[in-house]
Amino acid sequence: MKEKRYGYIDHTGNFIIQPIFKAACSFSEGLAFVSLDGDKFGCIDNTVRLIISAQYSNKASFHEGLASVSTDNTSFFYIDKNGNTIFRHAFCIAEPFHEGLALVMNYNRKYGFINKNGEYVADPCFYKASNFHEGLASVVYDNCNKKRLGYIDRTGSFIVSPIYKDIPLFLSDFHEGLAVISIGNENGPSELDRYGFIDKNGKITIPPIYNYAEPFFYGWAKVNLSGIIGYINPTGSFIYLENSPGFIMENEWYSIEKKHIPITPIYNWDIKKFGFITRQMEIVISPRFEKASGFKEGLACVKEEKKYGYIDTKGNYIIKPQFDDAGDFYDGLAKVQIEVEM
């Protein structure tokens, strides 16, 4: 009988850890959460030594030496790399640590931020919040059902007052010194919203004239101006208009070694395939993949003809498509899934 199992391969495609796991996560900081039964997770190192016994029903990868875990899927707490519980507090949601702080939600469903001692540096009073990026975190404050977005520093103090319209938090983080903001009526139609950018002092650097905007990556921000999709630089000048509305950049930039040319996946809606493009908007790998992730450790995980493999920055297969599932490389290893005899 054959069953699908996860293992870990190196950059040549050789199994370093044999496919014996029903479920597995990518390595992070030298450890990976794995499960033999698909139910309880523990941690292994890259020699398959069991570091933390299988006991958790839910988990997140290690960040800054700590991981959030749960034994019942309702109460989350933090452990170190030896499996020791760091502090006694438990949370409804516990995000990974970023810049020394972690976003948590208490049982009153309010968000706040804690340090590695479990102490609140920003009390749980926010309707929504995102992790810290570049020293600031976006938070949404609910005042009499009027939800407004602002930014706090690591002490929990507002650096940018909560005066902007609530937007998806993945758009609102600071990147390259700028953050997306939106103005518009709280209960008005979203098509009337306008997006712009502020700096870390709250100064509007790019006026809110766009119908939609995304964060900056490597000097680019994707915007929609009256139905025209393009990319702007930090001064707000258009530096490229897409030739086809079907092309969507994925913003997973990877700097090609020595040449320092960022490359990212791009999706063509017309043919429903992924390729890769540079900052100069040169398509270096034509869209032909069913799925594609950004380059990690020199290789990108792609899916072609229902199987996953890995390519280099020229589009050549280094590891041919053969896996039913696969992840990016971290710490020199990538998790992959294949069918094995049981």
GROMACS .gro file of C-alpha atoms in nm:
model
  342
    1MET     CA    1   0.000   0.000   0.000
    2LYS     CA    2   0.124   0.348  -0.084
    3GLU     CA    3   0.072   0.661   0.123
    4LYS     CA    4   0.196   1.016   0.091
    5ARG     CA    5   0.470   1.116   0.335
    6TYR     CA    6   0.693   1.418   0.391
    7GLY     CA    7   1.069   1.421   0.408
    8TYR     CA    8   1.345   1.677   0.350
    9ILE     CA    9   1.582   1.714   0.055
   10ASP     CA   10   1.901   1.912  -0.002
   11HIS     CA   11   1.983   2.139  -0.297
   12THR     CA   12   2.065   1.839  -0.517
   13GLY     CA   13   1.731   1.670  -0.454
   14ASN     CA   14   1.871   1.395  -0.232
   15PHE     CA   15   1.670   1.298   0.075
   16ILE     CA   16   1.857   1.403   0.388
   17ILE     CA   17   1.558   1.313   0.606
   18GLN     CA   18   1.355   1.025   0.471
   19PRO     CA   19   0.982   1.068   0.388
   20ILE     CA   20   0.825   0.921   0.701
   21PHE     CA   21   0.606   1.206   0.827
   22LYS     CA   22   0.234   1.253   0.766
   23ALA     CA   23   0.274   1.627   0.820
   24ALA     CA   24   0.577   1.853   0.828
   25CYS     CA   25   0.679   2.219   0.840
   26SER     CA   26   0.979   2.392   0.690
   27PHE     CA   27   1.293   2.428   0.899
   28SER     CA   28   1.331   2.752   1.089
   29GLU     CA   29   1.625   2.838   1.312
   30GLY     CA   30   1.751   2.480   1.292
   31LEU     CA   31   1.427   2.305   1.392
   32ALA     CA   32   1.118   2.177   1.212
   33PHE     CA   33   0.780   2.072   1.349
   34VAL     CA   34   0.681   1.725   1.223
   35SER     CA   35   0.411   1.468   1.290
   36LEU     CA   36   0.418   1.092   1.236
   37ASP     CA   37   0.044   1.052   1.286
   38GLY     CA   38  -0.077   1.384   1.139
   39ASP     CA   39  -0.219   1.483   1.477
   40LYS     CA   40   0.049   1.563   1.735
   41PHE     CA   41   0.359   1.763   1.642
   42GLY     CA   42   0.709   1.764   1.786
   43CYS     CA   43   1.041   1.911   1.671
   44ILE     CA   44   1.341   1.755   1.499
   45ASP     CA   45   1.679   1.894   1.401
   46ASN     CA   46   1.850   1.830   1.068
   47THR     CA   47   1.992   1.498   1.195
   48VAL     CA   48   1.636   1.374   1.270
   49ARG     CA   49   1.710   1.391   1.640
   50LEU     CA   50   1.385   1.444   1.832
   51ILE     CA   51   1.435   1.769   2.023
   52ILE     CA   52   1.078   1.825   2.145
   53SER     CA   53   0.839   1.532   2.185
   54ALA     CA   54   0.517   1.510   1.983
   55GLN     CA   55   0.254   1.678   2.200
   56TYR     CA   56   0.118   1.984   2.018
   57SER     CA   57  -0.198   2.000   1.808
   58ASN     CA   58  -0.113   2.342   1.668
   59LYS     CA   59   0.215   2.525   1.618
   60ALA     CA   60   0.405   2.803   1.447
   61SER     CA   61   0.767   2.794   1.337
   62PHE     CA   62   1.042   2.928   1.561
   63HIS     CA   63   1.117   3.298   1.534
   64GLU     CA   64   1.372   3.475   1.749
   65GLY     CA   65   1.418   3.156   1.952
   66LEU     CA   66   1.054   3.104   2.048
   67ALA     CA   67   0.749   2.931   1.897
   68SER     CA   68   0.380   2.955   1.982
   69VAL     CA   69   0.209   2.619   2.036
   70SER     CA   70  -0.117   2.471   2.158
   71THR     CA   71  -0.223   2.137   2.297
   72ASP     CA   72  -0.596   2.196   2.253
   73ASN     CA   73  -0.625   2.444   1.960
   74THR     CA   74  -0.786   2.703   2.188
   75SER     CA   75  -0.508   2.813   2.423
   76PHE     CA   76  -0.166   2.918   2.287
   77PHE     CA   77   0.161   2.969   2.474
   78TYR     CA   78   0.532   3.003   2.392
   79ILE     CA   79   0.813   2.750   2.418
   80ASP     CA   80   1.187   2.773   2.367
   81LYS     CA   81   1.400   2.538   2.153
   82ASN     CA   82   1.418   2.286   2.438
   83GLY     CA   83   1.041   2.270   2.470
   84ASN     CA   84   1.032   2.469   2.792
   85THR     CA   85   0.728   2.690   2.850
   86ILE     CA   86   0.862   3.046   2.875
   87PHE     CA   87   0.587   3.206   3.082
   88ARG     CA   88   0.254   3.096   3.223
   89HIS     CA   89   0.028   3.324   3.020
   90ALA     CA   90  -0.194   3.170   2.753
   91PHE     CA   91  -0.361   3.350   2.467
   92CYS     CA   92  -0.643   3.299   2.220
   93ILE     CA   93  -0.398   3.387   1.940
   94ALA     CA   94  -0.019   3.411   1.970
   95GLU     CA   95   0.180   3.528   1.669
   96PRO     CA   96   0.556   3.473   1.615
   97PHE     CA   97   0.797   3.724   1.765
   98HIS     CA   98   0.913   4.007   1.540
   99GLU     CA   99   1.166   4.266   1.648
  100GLY     CA  100   1.148   4.132   2.004
  101LEU     CA  101   0.770   4.163   2.040
  102ALA     CA  102   0.476   3.934   1.966
  103LEU     CA  103   0.119   4.013   1.871
  104VAL     CA  104  -0.132   3.830   2.091
  105MET     CA  105  -0.508   3.826   2.138
  106ASN     CA  106  -0.664   3.779   2.481
  107TYR     CA  107  -0.989   3.601   2.558
  108ASN     CA  108  -1.181   3.928   2.527
  109ARG     CA  109  -1.071   3.919   2.162
  110LYS     CA  110  -0.854   4.228   2.191
  111TYR     CA  111  -0.502   4.252   2.051
  112GLY     CA  112  -0.189   4.370   2.228
  113PHE     CA  113   0.188   4.316   2.221
  114ILE     CA  114   0.410   4.131   2.468
  115ASN     CA  115   0.785   4.104   2.518
  116LYS     CA  116   0.976   3.782   2.576
  117ASN     CA  117   0.900   3.797   2.948
  118GLY     CA  118   0.529   3.781   2.872
  119GLU     CA  119   0.479   4.143   2.979
  120TYR     CA  120   0.245   4.367   2.785
  121VAL     CA  121   0.425   4.661   2.623
  122ALA     CA  122   0.101   4.758   2.448
  123ASP     CA  123  -0.215   4.667   2.637
  124PRO     CA  124  -0.476   4.447   2.464
  125CYS     CA  125  -0.711   4.720   2.346
  126PHE     CA  126  -0.697   4.698   1.967
  127TYR     CA  127  -0.961   4.566   1.731
  128LYS     CA  128  -0.690   4.451   1.490
  129ALA     CA  129  -0.311   4.475   1.470
  130SER     CA  130  -0.016   4.350   1.267
  131ASN     CA  131   0.338   4.254   1.362
  132PHE     CA  132   0.612   4.513   1.397
  133HIS     CA  133   0.790   4.611   1.079
  134GLU     CA  134   1.071   4.863   1.074
  135GLY     CA  135   1.000   4.960   1.434
  136LEU     CA  136   0.628   5.032   1.399
  137ALA     CA  137   0.308   4.827   1.406
  138SER     CA  138  -0.023   4.911   1.243
  139VAL     CA  139  -0.319   4.890   1.479
  140VAL     CA  140  -0.691   4.945   1.437
  141TYR     CA  141  -0.866   5.123   1.722
  142ASP     CA  142  -1.240   5.078   1.761
  143ASN     CA  143  -1.396   5.390   1.909
  144CYS     CA  144  -1.775   5.357   1.932
  145ASN     CA  145  -1.781   5.129   1.627
  146LYS     CA  146  -1.568   5.375   1.431
  147LYS     CA  147  -1.260   5.178   1.330
  148ARG     CA  148  -0.948   5.379   1.250
  149LEU     CA  149  -0.593   5.274   1.171
  150GLY     CA  150  -0.275   5.421   1.318
  151TYR     CA  151   0.080   5.318   1.414
  152ILE     CA  152   0.244   5.254   1.750
  153ASP     CA  153   0.609   5.222   1.851
  154ARG     CA  154   0.766   4.953   2.069
  155THR     CA  155   0.643   5.125   2.386
  156GLY     CA  156   0.280   5.113   2.268
  157SER     CA  157   0.268   5.490   2.208
  158PHE     CA  158   0.096   5.622   1.898
  159ILE     CA  159   0.346   5.768   1.650
  160VAL     CA  160   0.080   5.807   1.383
  161SER     CA  161  -0.263   5.882   1.526
  162PRO     CA  162  -0.549   5.645   1.434
  163ILE     CA  163  -0.711   5.865   1.171
  164TYR     CA  164  -0.701   5.645   0.861
  165LYS     CA  165  -0.959   5.404   0.726
  166ASP     CA  166  -0.929   5.040   0.827
  167ILE     CA  167  -0.765   4.840   0.546
  168PRO     CA  168  -0.635   4.481   0.525
  169LEU     CA  169  -0.335   4.473   0.758
  170PHE     CA  170  -0.110   4.297   0.508
  171LEU     CA  171  -0.121   4.623   0.310
  172SER     CA  172  -0.049   4.854   0.602
  173ASP     CA  173   0.297   4.747   0.726
  174PHE     CA  174   0.593   4.977   0.675
  175HIS     CA  175   0.825   4.873   0.395
  176GLU     CA  176   1.125   5.077   0.288
  177GLY     CA  177   1.018   5.360   0.517
  178LEU     CA  178   0.667   5.402   0.375
  179ALA     CA  179   0.324   5.258   0.454
  180VAL     CA  180  -0.003   5.244   0.262
  181ILE     CA  181  -0.292   5.446   0.407
  182SER     CA  182  -0.650   5.493   0.292
  183ILE     CA  183  -0.898   5.776   0.331
  184GLY     CA  184  -1.270   5.739   0.286
  185ASN     CA  185  -1.600   5.741   0.465
  186GLU     CA  186  -1.622   5.474   0.734
  187ASN     CA  187  -1.944   5.329   0.597
  188GLY     CA  188  -1.912   5.455   0.240
  189PRO     CA  189  -1.862   5.236  -0.067
  190SER     CA  190  -1.507   5.105  -0.102
  191GLU     CA  191  -1.486   5.222  -0.462
  192LEU     CA  192  -1.468   5.576  -0.327
  193ASP     CA  193  -1.165   5.498  -0.107
  194ARG     CA  194  -0.833   5.650  -0.208
  195TYR     CA  195  -0.489   5.515  -0.119
  196GLY     CA  196  -0.160   5.693  -0.061
  197PHE     CA  197   0.159   5.660   0.146
  198ILE     CA  198   0.297   5.807   0.468
  199ASP     CA  199   0.645   5.809   0.622
  200LYS     CA  200   0.729   5.707   0.978
  201ASN     CA  201   0.647   6.053   1.108
  202GLY     CA  202   0.297   6.029   0.968
  203LYS     CA  203   0.367   6.276   0.688
  204ILE     CA  204   0.184   6.202   0.363
  205THR     CA  205   0.460   6.158   0.104
  206ILE     CA  206   0.244   6.028  -0.182
  207PRO     CA  207  -0.107   6.178  -0.193
  208PRO     CA  208  -0.407   5.943  -0.162
  209ILE     CA  209  -0.516   5.951  -0.526
  210TYR     CA  210  -0.509   5.578  -0.607
  211ASN     CA  211  -0.798   5.335  -0.615
  212TYR     CA  212  -0.568   5.070  -0.466
  213ALA     CA  213  -0.206   5.044  -0.354
  214GLU     CA  214   0.035   4.783  -0.219
  215PRO     CA  215   0.353   4.823  -0.009
  216PHE     CA  216   0.694   4.907  -0.156
  217PHE     CA  217   0.936   4.627  -0.236
  218TYR     CA  218   1.276   4.703  -0.384
  219GLY     CA  219   1.162   5.050  -0.480
  220TRP     CA  220   0.832   4.949  -0.642
  221ALA     CA  221   0.474   4.982  -0.525
  222LYS     CA  222   0.184   4.848  -0.724
  223VAL     CA  223  -0.106   5.091  -0.770
  224ASN     CA  224  -0.436   5.120  -0.952
  225LEU     CA  225  -0.512   5.465  -1.088
  226SER     CA  226  -0.860   5.486  -1.240
  227GLY     CA  227  -0.834   5.128  -1.365
  228ILE     CA  228  -0.474   5.159  -1.493
  229ILE     CA  229  -0.244   4.919  -1.309
  230GLY     CA  230   0.116   5.024  -1.277
  231TYR     CA  231   0.415   5.068  -1.045
  232ILE     CA  232   0.541   5.384  -0.880
  233ASN     CA  233   0.866   5.489  -0.716
  234PRO     CA  234   0.885   5.657  -0.371
  235THR     CA  235   0.825   6.001  -0.528
  236GLY     CA  236   0.494   5.881  -0.669
  237SER     CA  237   0.608   5.882  -1.031
  238PHE     CA  238   0.493   5.604  -1.259
  239ILE     CA  239   0.797   5.406  -1.367
  240TYR     CA  240   0.618   5.125  -1.545
  241LEU     CA  241   0.272   5.049  -1.675
  242GLU     CA  242   0.189   4.684  -1.726
  243ASN     CA  243   0.157   4.586  -2.090
  244SER     CA  244  -0.121   4.351  -1.997
  245PRO     CA  245  -0.369   4.377  -1.708
  246GLY     CA  246  -0.322   4.003  -1.675
  247PHE     CA  247   0.028   4.038  -1.528
  248ILE     CA  248   0.042   4.048  -1.150
  249MET     CA  249   0.377   4.075  -0.970
  250GLU     CA  250   0.402   3.864  -0.655
  251ASN     CA  251   0.650   4.090  -0.468
  252GLU     CA  252   0.870   3.801  -0.357
  253TRP     CA  253   1.192   3.964  -0.470
  254TYR     CA  254   1.514   3.765  -0.477
  255SER     CA  255   1.853   3.924  -0.542
  256ILE     CA  256   2.046   3.717  -0.796
  257GLU     CA  257   2.392   3.653  -0.657
  258LYS     CA  258   2.669   3.888  -0.777
  259LYS     CA  259   2.445   4.067  -1.026
  260HIS     CA  260   2.208   4.189  -0.753
  261ILE     CA  261   1.912   4.182  -0.992
  262PRO     CA  262   1.589   4.131  -0.799
  263ILE     CA  263   1.361   3.870  -0.951
  264THR     CA  264   1.008   3.783  -0.849
  265PRO     CA  265   0.725   3.554  -0.964
  266ILE     CA  266   0.473   3.710  -1.198
  267TYR     CA  267   0.130   3.571  -1.279
  268ASN     CA  268  -0.035   3.604  -1.618
  269TRP     CA  269  -0.411   3.585  -1.573
  270ASP     CA  270  -0.464   3.541  -1.945
  271ILE     CA  271  -0.287   3.206  -1.964
  272LYS     CA  272  -0.302   3.135  -1.588
  273LYS     CA  273   0.069   3.064  -1.558
  274PHE     CA  274   0.358   3.193  -1.345
  275GLY     CA  275   0.689   3.323  -1.472
  276PHE     CA  276   0.961   3.551  -1.331
  277ILE     CA  277   1.046   3.916  -1.388
  278THR     CA  278   1.326   4.157  -1.286
  279ARG     CA  279   1.306   4.508  -1.141
  280GLN     CA  280   1.366   4.638  -1.488
  281MET     CA  281   1.042   4.464  -1.588
  282GLU     CA  282   1.227   4.216  -1.806
  283ILE     CA  283   1.063   3.874  -1.813
  284VAL     CA  284   1.357   3.641  -1.754
  285ILE     CA  285   1.155   3.319  -1.719
  286SER     CA  286   0.845   3.299  -1.937
  287PRO     CA  287   0.515   3.212  -1.764
  288ARG     CA  288   0.472   2.835  -1.783
  289PHE     CA  289   0.427   2.717  -1.424
  290GLU     CA  290   0.104   2.626  -1.245
  291LYS     CA  291   0.249   2.761  -0.920
  292ALA     CA  292   0.570   2.939  -0.827
  293SER     CA  293   0.722   3.080  -0.511
  294GLY     CA  294   1.002   3.330  -0.467
  295PHE     CA  295   1.365   3.221  -0.480
  296LYS     CA  296   1.507   3.094  -0.154
  297GLU     CA  297   1.871   2.990  -0.122
  298GLY     CA  298   1.914   3.012  -0.498
  299LEU     CA  299   1.620   2.793  -0.597
  300ALA     CA  300   1.249   2.849  -0.657
  301CYS     CA  301   0.982   2.590  -0.597
  302VAL     CA  302   0.754   2.556  -0.901
  303LYS     CA  303   0.470   2.330  -1.011
  304GLU     CA  304   0.443   2.196  -1.363
  305GLU     CA  305   0.219   1.920  -1.491
  306LYS     CA  306   0.087   1.864  -1.135
  307LYS     CA  307   0.432   1.795  -0.985
  308TYR     CA  308   0.668   2.020  -0.789
  309GLY     CA  309   1.036   2.074  -0.863
  310TYR     CA  310   1.302   2.343  -0.826
  311ILE     CA  311   1.455   2.579  -1.082
  312ASP     CA  312   1.751   2.816  -1.089
  313THR     CA  313   1.733   3.184  -1.186
  314LYS     CA  314   1.761   3.095  -1.554
  315GLY     CA  315   1.456   2.870  -1.539
  316ASN     CA  316   1.654   2.545  -1.562
  317TYR     CA  317   1.541   2.256  -1.348
  318ILE     CA  318   1.793   2.169  -1.079
  319ILE     CA  319   1.552   1.922  -0.922
  320LYS     CA  320   1.301   1.787  -1.172
  321PRO     CA  321   0.926   1.793  -1.097
  322GLN     CA  322   0.849   1.477  -0.902
  323PHE     CA  323   0.687   1.578  -0.572
  324ASP     CA  324   0.317   1.593  -0.477
  325ASP     CA  325   0.384   1.888  -0.248
  326ALA     CA  326   0.693   2.093  -0.171
  327GLY     CA  327   0.813   2.397   0.023
  328ASP     CA  328   1.088   2.654  -0.002
  329PHE     CA  329   1.445   2.592   0.111
  330TYR     CA  330   1.535   2.702   0.463
  331ASP     CA  331   1.854   2.613   0.646
  332GLY     CA  332   1.962   2.412   0.341
  333LEU     CA  333   1.660   2.180   0.344
  334ALA     CA  334   1.317   2.177   0.180
  335LYS     CA  335   1.017   1.970   0.282
  336VAL     CA  336   0.870   1.756   0.002
  337GLN     CA  337   0.593   1.498  -0.023
  338ILE     CA  338   0.599   1.177  -0.224
  339GLU     CA  339   0.420   0.841  -0.225
  340VAL     CA  340   0.601   0.566  -0.038
  341GLU     CA  341   0.536   0.198   0.022
  342MET     CA  342   0.396   0.130   0.366
   0.00000   0.00000   0.00000
